[in-house]
């Protein structure tokens, strides 16, 4: 994004802040802080329902209550307003009518009668089955269970929360506890900012694993659908301990008082990955601690969300930092927030022993191939995938390679790998991106706090590490259209991106997860195992033959669709010049497409280039243990 626009963004943010400060003065019932009591009754969690009761101090007159809309870490207006049901407002035992705002769906207006000093607000949070709760566990996201006076800063709203657990369930959270009984927990008063940043996990099957022995607590808290799923190998725990050591060595200082990985294991509770200052929500499949493929995937997730405590929570783009949950966020620097985190999310598990070097190479190869083969590169610069975060996260799967989706993660990874390799080469191995992380994210140990930055701040600190035209480097890769992905980190790091018939391990795992076959680098499509095309690249043989996402393969060369038939047909086509014949169903019509392809199956890998030093090896070797 041009610098002029960045300046405009900052000015808009300043104006918004002034408006909010003024609103505070008039709406915060005459006080700088407001203390709300919140009780969450989770005894019906197994049926996807939480009961919320709030006591909100008020003054007589018009009042607007607001439901969190822009959720930190989601970078989008993803507040689950449709899941707020059964709303009732009472004062002194009498019902108070409310009216939703005509335009802002997250705001509720009411009139506080004379003589009333507090409202009792009750509602249910009913989540979609498979999102936050299962029959045996739940993730409690506090933003789903609160309303607060509109216009107040989330730092100025104080909350004393309590939680009633289902009988026999246990819980974990970074929220400080004041006292607890068998089934009820009372928490210390915190700001609404800290509350929303401190989710809880609860479950019938629960386990804690200590990850450090020093003064600062690091803990893996696990809830699972079954007791068996909690079993974890000693080698995995050692990897988690190393992850803590490696991250602390990388950044040089921490910005939390304690850290908890809140791990949920369920095939029905939905996958999750959400960062917080002092914890992360890590939701994976029930067998993630025993299935080798899922365990590798978990290493990436834990490394990514943990790195966010520094990159995203502590250091955060100024435009992405909002005073409440209502002002819009700006996503144009997400290639730092998410892109650098995506890179560290693969480097840290490799340094920790949770990943092998082969895992790292296969993962980088899969990312590089996917980004390099996006047909949407011709129209869409990387920055636009970040600026449009409000719509890119939820954009449809069909035509994804032409749309480009959340590429600021994956191309961001390639960009930061290239920066790392560049620093290492130019400094003859004396410096690396670790030095940038030290300067940018480290400093002194502090409790949770936010230190904002701009594009210029990133370029300036890179320059402090190693003088270079970093503004030009970043501008070219972020703001300009480039038909090829930035592969300099791979090629200058002593490796080559190659394609051969051996399946890529990460591509194979993705295919297993979504029940698909990835022929993106050969025929040019990804197909579900029922024959439905998920995506087609227009510039490939399949795209040129007229195939499109949504079409369903009926037969190939006259044989009924199956994955084996497809594999066999692609293999046979290598030895002849006859196009492959695909009969497809397009809505209620059937049609035939001739796909002229004879190159066999192709999957991406990294291959060592012995003419250059192995800098990727340097990047992923253990640094702290
Ligand atoms: Zn992230």
CSV table of N, CA and C in Angstrom, one decimal, residues 51-154:
chain,number,residue,atom,x,y,z
A,51,UNK,N,-25.2,-20.0,29.1
A,51,UNK,CA,-26.1,-19.0,29.6
A,51,UNK,C,-25.3,-17.8,30.2
A,52,UNK,N,-25.5,-16.6,29.8
A,52,UNK,CA,-24.7,-15.5,30.2
A,52,UNK,C,-25.6,-14.5,31.0
A,53,UNK,N,-25.2,-14.1,32.2
A,53,UNK,CA,-25.9,-13.1,33.1
A,53,UNK,C,-24.9,-12.0,33.4
A,54,UNK,N,-25.3,-10.8,33.0
A,54,UNK,CA,-24.4,-9.6,33.2
A,54,UNK,C,-25.1,-8.6,34.2
A,55,UNK,N,-24.4,-8.1,35.1
A,55,UNK,CA,-24.9,-6.9,35.9
A,55,UNK,C,-24.1,-5.7,35.5
A,56,UNK,N,-24.7,-4.8,34.8
A,56,UNK,CA,-24.0,-3.6,34.2
A,56,UNK,C,-24.5,-2.3,35.0
A,57,UNK,N,-23.6,-1.6,35.6
A,57,UNK,CA,-23.9,-0.3,36.3
A,57,UNK,C,-24.4,0.7,35.2
A,58,UNK,N,-25.4,1.4,35.4
A,58,UNK,CA,-25.9,2.4,34.4
A,58,UNK,C,-26.4,3.6,35.1
A,59,UNK,N,-26.7,4.7,34.3
A,59,UNK,CA,-27.4,5.8,34.8
A,59,UNK,C,-28.7,5.9,34.0
A,60,UNK,N,-29.8,6.6,34.5
A,60,UNK,CA,-31.0,6.7,33.8
A,60,UNK,C,-30.8,7.5,32.5
A,61,UNK,N,-31.5,7.1,31.4
A,61,UNK,CA,-31.4,7.7,30.1
A,61,UNK,C,-31.1,6.7,29.1
A,62,UNK,N,-30.9,7.2,27.8
A,62,UNK,CA,-30.7,6.2,26.7
A,62,UNK,C,-29.3,5.5,26.9
A,63,UNK,N,-29.4,4.2,26.5
A,63,UNK,CA,-28.1,3.4,26.6
A,63,UNK,C,-28.1,2.5,25.4
A,64,UNK,N,-26.9,2.3,24.9
A,64,UNK,CA,-26.7,1.3,23.8
A,64,UNK,C,-25.7,0.3,24.3
A,65,UNK,N,-26.1,-1.0,24.2
A,65,UNK,CA,-25.2,-2.1,24.6
A,65,UNK,C,-24.6,-2.7,23.3
A,66,UNK,N,-23.4,-3.1,23.3
A,66,UNK,CA,-22.7,-3.5,22.1
A,66,UNK,C,-22.1,-4.9,22.3
A,67,UNK,N,-22.3,-5.7,21.3
A,67,UNK,CA,-21.7,-7.1,21.3
A,67,UNK,C,-20.4,-7.1,20.5
A,68,UNK,N,-19.3,-7.7,21.0
A,68,UNK,CA,-18.1,-7.6,20.3
A,68,UNK,C,-18.2,-8.0,18.8
A,69,UNK,N,-17.7,-7.2,17.9
A,69,UNK,CA,-17.9,-7.4,16.5
A,69,UNK,C,-16.6,-7.7,15.8
A,70,UNK,N,-15.6,-6.8,16.0
A,70,UNK,CA,-14.2,-7.1,15.4
A,70,UNK,C,-13.4,-7.8,16.4
A,71,UNK,N,-13.0,-9.1,16.1
A,71,UNK,CA,-12.4,-10.0,17.1
A,71,UNK,C,-10.9,-10.0,16.8
A,72,UNK,N,-10.1,-9.6,17.9
A,72,UNK,CA,-8.7,-9.7,17.7
A,72,UNK,C,-8.2,-11.0,17.3
A,73,UNK,N,-7.2,-11.0,16.4
A,73,UNK,CA,-6.7,-12.3,15.8
A,73,UNK,C,-7.5,-12.8,14.6
A,74,UNK,N,-8.7,-12.4,14.5
A,74,UNK,CA,-9.5,-12.8,13.4
A,74,UNK,C,-9.5,-11.7,12.3
A,75,UNK,N,-9.1,-10.5,12.7
A,75,UNK,CA,-8.9,-9.4,11.8
A,75,UNK,C,-10.2,-9.0,11.0
A,76,UNK,N,-11.3,-9.4,11.4
A,76,UNK,CA,-12.5,-9.3,10.6
A,76,UNK,C,-13.7,-9.1,11.6
A,77,UNK,N,-14.8,-8.6,11.0
A,77,UNK,CA,-16.1,-8.5,11.9
A,77,UNK,C,-16.8,-9.8,12.0
A,78,UNK,N,-16.1,-10.7,12.7
A,78,UNK,CA,-16.6,-12.1,12.8
A,78,UNK,C,-17.3,-12.4,14.1
A,79,UNK,N,-17.6,-11.3,14.9
A,79,UNK,CA,-18.4,-11.5,16.1
A,79,UNK,C,-19.7,-12.4,15.8
A,80,UNK,N,-20.0,-13.3,16.7
A,80,UNK,CA,-21.0,-14.3,16.4
A,80,UNK,C,-22.4,-13.8,16.8
A,81,UNK,N,-22.8,-12.7,16.2
A,81,UNK,CA,-24.1,-12.1,16.7
A,81,UNK,C,-25.3,-12.9,16.4
A,82,UNK,N,-25.2,-13.8,15.4
A,82,UNK,CA,-26.4,-14.7,15.2
A,82,UNK,C,-26.5,-15.7,16.3
A,83,UNK,N,-25.5,-15.9,17.1
A,83,UNK,CA,-25.5,-16.9,18.1
A,83,UNK,C,-26.0,-16.3,19.5
A,84,UNK,N,-26.2,-15.0,19.5
A,84,UNK,CA,-26.8,-14.4,20.7
A,84,UNK,C,-28.3,-14.5,20.6
A,85,UNK,N,-28.9,-15.3,21.5
A,85,UNK,CA,-30.4,-15.5,21.5
A,85,UNK,C,-30.9,-15.4,22.9
A,86,UNK,N,-32.2,-15.2,23.0
A,86,UNK,CA,-32.9,-15.1,24.3
A,86,UNK,C,-32.6,-13.9,25.1
A,87,UNK,N,-32.2,-12.8,24.4
A,87,UNK,CA,-31.8,-11.6,25.1
A,87,UNK,C,-33.0,-11.0,25.9
A,88,UNK,N,-32.7,-10.7,27.2
A,88,UNK,CA,-33.7,-10.1,28.1
A,88,UNK,C,-32.9,-9.1,29.0
A,89,UNK,N,-33.5,-7.9,29.2
A,89,UNK,CA,-32.9,-6.9,30.0
A,89,UNK,C,-33.9,-6.6,31.2
A,90,UNK,N,-33.4,-6.6,32.4
A,90,UNK,CA,-34.3,-6.3,33.6
A,90,UNK,C,-33.6,-5.2,34.4
A,91,UNK,N,-34.5,-4.5,35.1
A,91,UNK,CA,-34.0,-3.5,36.1
A,91,UNK,C,-35.0,-3.5,37.3
A,92,UNK,N,-34.4,-3.7,38.5
A,92,UNK,CA,-35.3,-3.8,39.7
A,92,UNK,C,-36.4,-4.8,39.5
A,93,UNK,N,-36.2,-5.9,38.8
A,93,UNK,CA,-37.2,-6.9,38.7
A,93,UNK,C,-38.1,-6.7,37.5
A,94,UNK,N,-38.0,-5.5,36.8
A,94,UNK,CA,-39.0,-5.2,35.7
A,94,UNK,C,-38.2,-5.4,34.4
A,95,UNK,N,-39.0,-5.8,33.4
A,95,UNK,CA,-38.4,-6.0,32.0
A,95,UNK,C,-38.2,-4.7,31.4
A,96,UNK,N,-37.1,-4.5,30.7
A,96,UNK,CA,-36.8,-3.2,30.0
A,96,UNK,C,-36.8,-3.6,28.5
A,97,UNK,N,-37.7,-2.9,27.7
A,97,UNK,CA,-37.6,-3.2,26.2
A,97,UNK,C,-36.3,-2.8,25.6
A,98,UNK,N,-35.9,-3.5,24.5
A,98,UNK,CA,-34.7,-3.2,23.8
A,98,UNK,C,-35.0,-3.1,22.3
A,99,UNK,N,-34.2,-2.4,21.6
A,99,UNK,CA,-34.4,-2.4,20.1
A,99,UNK,C,-33.0,-2.5,19.4
A,100,UNK,N,-32.9,-3.4,18.5
A,100,UNK,CA,-31.6,-3.5,17.8
A,100,UNK,C,-31.5,-2.3,16.9
A,101,UNK,N,-30.3,-1.8,16.7
A,101,UNK,CA,-30.0,-0.7,15.8
A,101,UNK,C,-30.4,-1.1,14.4
A,102,UNK,N,-31.0,-0.2,13.6
A,102,UNK,CA,-31.4,-0.5,12.3
A,102,UNK,C,-30.3,-0.8,11.3
A,103,UNK,N,-29.1,-0.3,11.6
A,103,UNK,CA,-28.0,-0.5,10.7
A,103,UNK,C,-26.9,-1.4,11.3
A,104,UNK,N,-26.5,-1.1,12.5
A,104,UNK,CA,-25.4,-1.8,13.2
A,104,UNK,C,-26.1,-3.0,14.0
A,105,UNK,N,-25.9,-4.2,13.4
A,105,UNK,CA,-26.6,-5.3,14.0
A,105,UNK,C,-26.1,-5.7,15.3
A,106,UNK,N,-24.9,-5.2,15.7
A,106,UNK,CA,-24.3,-5.6,17.0
A,106,UNK,C,-24.7,-4.7,18.1
A,107,UNK,N,-25.6,-3.7,17.9
A,107,UNK,CA,-25.9,-2.7,18.9
A,107,UNK,C,-27.4,-2.8,19.3
A,108,UNK,N,-27.6,-2.7,20.6
A,108,UNK,CA,-29.0,-2.8,21.1
A,108,UNK,C,-29.3,-1.6,22.0
A,109,UNK,N,-30.4,-0.9,21.6
A,109,UNK,CA,-30.7,0.4,22.3
A,109,UNK,C,-31.8,0.1,23.4
A,110,UNK,N,-31.7,0.8,24.5
A,110,UNK,CA,-32.7,0.7,25.5
A,110,UNK,C,-32.8,2.1,26.3
A,111,UNK,N,-33.8,2.2,27.1
A,111,UNK,CA,-34.0,3.4,27.9
A,111,UNK,C,-33.9,3.0,29.4
A,112,UNK,N,-32.9,3.5,30.1
A,112,UNK,CA,-32.8,3.2,31.5
A,112,UNK,C,-33.8,4.1,32.3
A,113,UNK,N,-34.7,3.5,33.1
A,113,UNK,CA,-35.7,4.3,33.8
A,113,UNK,C,-35.0,5.0,35.0
A,114,UNK,N,-35.7,6.1,35.4
A,114,UNK,CA,-35.2,6.8,36.6
A,114,UNK,C,-35.2,5.9,37.8
A,115,UNK,N,-34.2,6.1,38.6
A,115,UNK,CA,-34.0,5.3,39.9
A,115,UNK,C,-33.3,4.0,39.7
A,116,UNK,N,-32.9,3.7,38.4
A,116,UNK,CA,-32.2,2.5,38.2
A,116,UNK,C,-30.7,2.7,38.1
A,117,UNK,N,-29.9,1.9,38.9
A,117,UNK,CA,-28.4,2.0,38.8
A,117,UNK,C,-27.7,0.8,38.2
A,118,UNK,N,-28.5,-0.3,38.0
A,118,UNK,CA,-27.8,-1.4,37.3
A,118,UNK,C,-28.8,-2.2,36.5
A,119,UNK,N,-28.4,-2.7,35.4
A,119,UNK,CA,-29.3,-3.6,34.6
A,119,UNK,C,-28.8,-5.1,34.7
A,120,UNK,N,-29.8,-6.0,34.7
A,120,UNK,CA,-29.4,-7.4,34.6
A,120,UNK,C,-29.7,-7.8,33.2
A,121,UNK,N,-28.7,-8.2,32.5
A,121,UNK,CA,-28.8,-8.6,31.1
A,121,UNK,C,-28.5,-10.1,31.0
A,122,UNK,N,-29.5,-10.8,30.4
A,122,UNK,CA,-29.3,-12.3,30.2
A,122,UNK,C,-29.5,-12.7,28.8
A,123,UNK,N,-28.7,-13.6,28.3
A,123,UNK,CA,-28.9,-14.2,27.0
A,123,UNK,C,-28.2,-15.6,26.9
A,124,UNK,N,-28.5,-16.3,25.9
A,124,UNK,CA,-27.8,-17.6,25.6
A,124,UNK,C,-26.9,-17.4,24.4
A,125,UNK,N,-25.8,-18.1,24.5
A,125,UNK,CA,-24.8,-18.2,23.4
A,125,UNK,C,-25.0,-19.6,22.9
A,126,UNK,N,-25.6,-19.7,21.7
A,126,UNK,CA,-25.9,-21.1,21.1
A,126,UNK,C,-25.0,-21.2,19.9
A,127,UNK,N,-23.9,-22.1,20.1
A,127,UNK,CA,-23.0,-22.2,19.0
A,127,UNK,C,-23.4,-23.3,18.0
A,128,UNK,N,-23.0,-23.2,16.8
A,128,UNK,CA,-23.3,-24.2,15.8
A,128,UNK,C,-22.6,-25.5,16.3
A,129,UNK,N,-23.3,-26.6,16.2
A,129,UNK,CA,-22.6,-27.9,16.5
A,129,UNK,C,-21.3,-28.0,15.7
A,130,UNK,N,-20.3,-28.4,16.4
A,130,UNK,CA,-19.0,-28.6,15.7
A,130,UNK,C,-18.1,-27.4,15.7
A,131,UNK,N,-18.5,-26.3,16.3
A,131,UNK,CA,-17.7,-25.1,16.3
A,131,UNK,C,-16.9,-24.9,17.6
A,132,UNK,N,-17.6,-24.7,18.7
A,132,UNK,CA,-16.9,-24.5,20.0
A,132,UNK,C,-17.1,-25.5,21.1
A,133,UNK,N,-18.1,-26.4,20.9
A,133,UNK,CA,-18.4,-27.3,22.0
A,133,UNK,C,-18.7,-28.7,21.4
A,134,UNK,N,-18.5,-29.7,22.2
A,134,UNK,CA,-18.9,-31.1,21.9
A,134,UNK,C,-19.5,-31.7,23.1
A,135,UNK,N,-19.9,-32.9,23.1
A,135,UNK,CA,-20.5,-33.5,24.3
A,135,UNK,C,-19.6,-33.6,25.4
A,136,UNK,N,-18.3,-33.5,25.2
A,136,UNK,CA,-17.3,-33.7,26.3
A,136,UNK,C,-16.4,-32.5,26.5
A,137,UNK,N,-16.4,-31.5,25.7
A,137,UNK,CA,-15.5,-30.4,25.9
A,137,UNK,C,-16.1,-29.1,25.3
A,138,UNK,N,-15.5,-28.0,25.7
A,138,UNK,CA,-15.9,-26.7,25.2
A,138,UNK,C,-14.8,-25.7,25.2
A,139,UNK,N,-14.8,-24.8,24.3
A,139,UNK,CA,-13.9,-23.6,24.3
A,139,UNK,C,-14.8,-22.4,24.6
A,140,UNK,N,-14.4,-21.7,25.7
A,140,UNK,CA,-15.2,-20.5,26.1
A,140,UNK,C,-14.5,-19.3,25.6
A,141,UNK,N,-15.1,-18.7,24.7
A,141,UNK,CA,-14.6,-17.4,24.1
A,141,UNK,C,-15.5,-16.3,24.7
A,142,UNK,N,-14.8,-15.5,25.6
A,142,UNK,CA,-15.6,-14.5,26.4
A,142,UNK,C,-16.3,-13.5,25.5
A,143,UNK,N,-15.8,-13.2,24.3
A,143,UNK,CA,-16.4,-12.2,23.5
A,143,UNK,C,-17.8,-12.7,23.0
A,144,UNK,N,-18.1,-14.0,23.1
A,144,UNK,CA,-19.4,-14.5,22.8
A,144,UNK,C,-20.4,-14.3,23.9
A,145,UNK,N,-20.0,-13.9,25.1
A,145,UNK,CA,-20.9,-13.9,26.2
A,145,UNK,C,-21.0,-12.6,26.9
A,146,UNK,N,-20.6,-11.5,26.2
A,146,UNK,CA,-20.6,-10.2,26.9
A,146,UNK,C,-21.3,-9.2,26.0
A,147,UNK,N,-22.0,-8.2,26.7
A,147,UNK,CA,-22.5,-7.0,26.1
A,147,UNK,C,-21.9,-5.9,27.0
A,148,UNK,N,-21.5,-4.7,26.4
A,148,UNK,CA,-21.0,-3.6,27.2
A,148,UNK,C,-21.5,-2.3,26.6
A,149,UNK,N,-21.4,-1.2,27.4
A,149,UNK,CA,-21.9,0.1,26.9
A,149,UNK,C,-21.1,0.5,25.7
A,150,UNK,N,-21.8,0.8,24.6
A,150,UNK,CA,-21.2,1.1,23.3
A,150,UNK,C,-20.4,2.4,23.5
A,151,UNK,N,-19.2,2.4,22.8
A,151,UNK,CA,-18.4,3.6,22.8
A,151,UNK,C,-17.3,3.6,23.9
A,152,UNK,N,-17.4,2.7,24.9
A,152,UNK,CA,-16.4,2.6,25.9
A,152,UNK,C,-15.2,1.8,25.4
A,153,UNK,N,-14.0,2.2,25.7
A,153,UNK,CA,-12.8,1.5,25.4
A,153,UNK,C,-12.8,0.2,26.2
A,154,UNK,N,-12.4,-0.9,25.6
A,154,UNK,CA,-12.4,-2.2,26.3
A,154,UNK,C,-11.4,-2.2,27.4
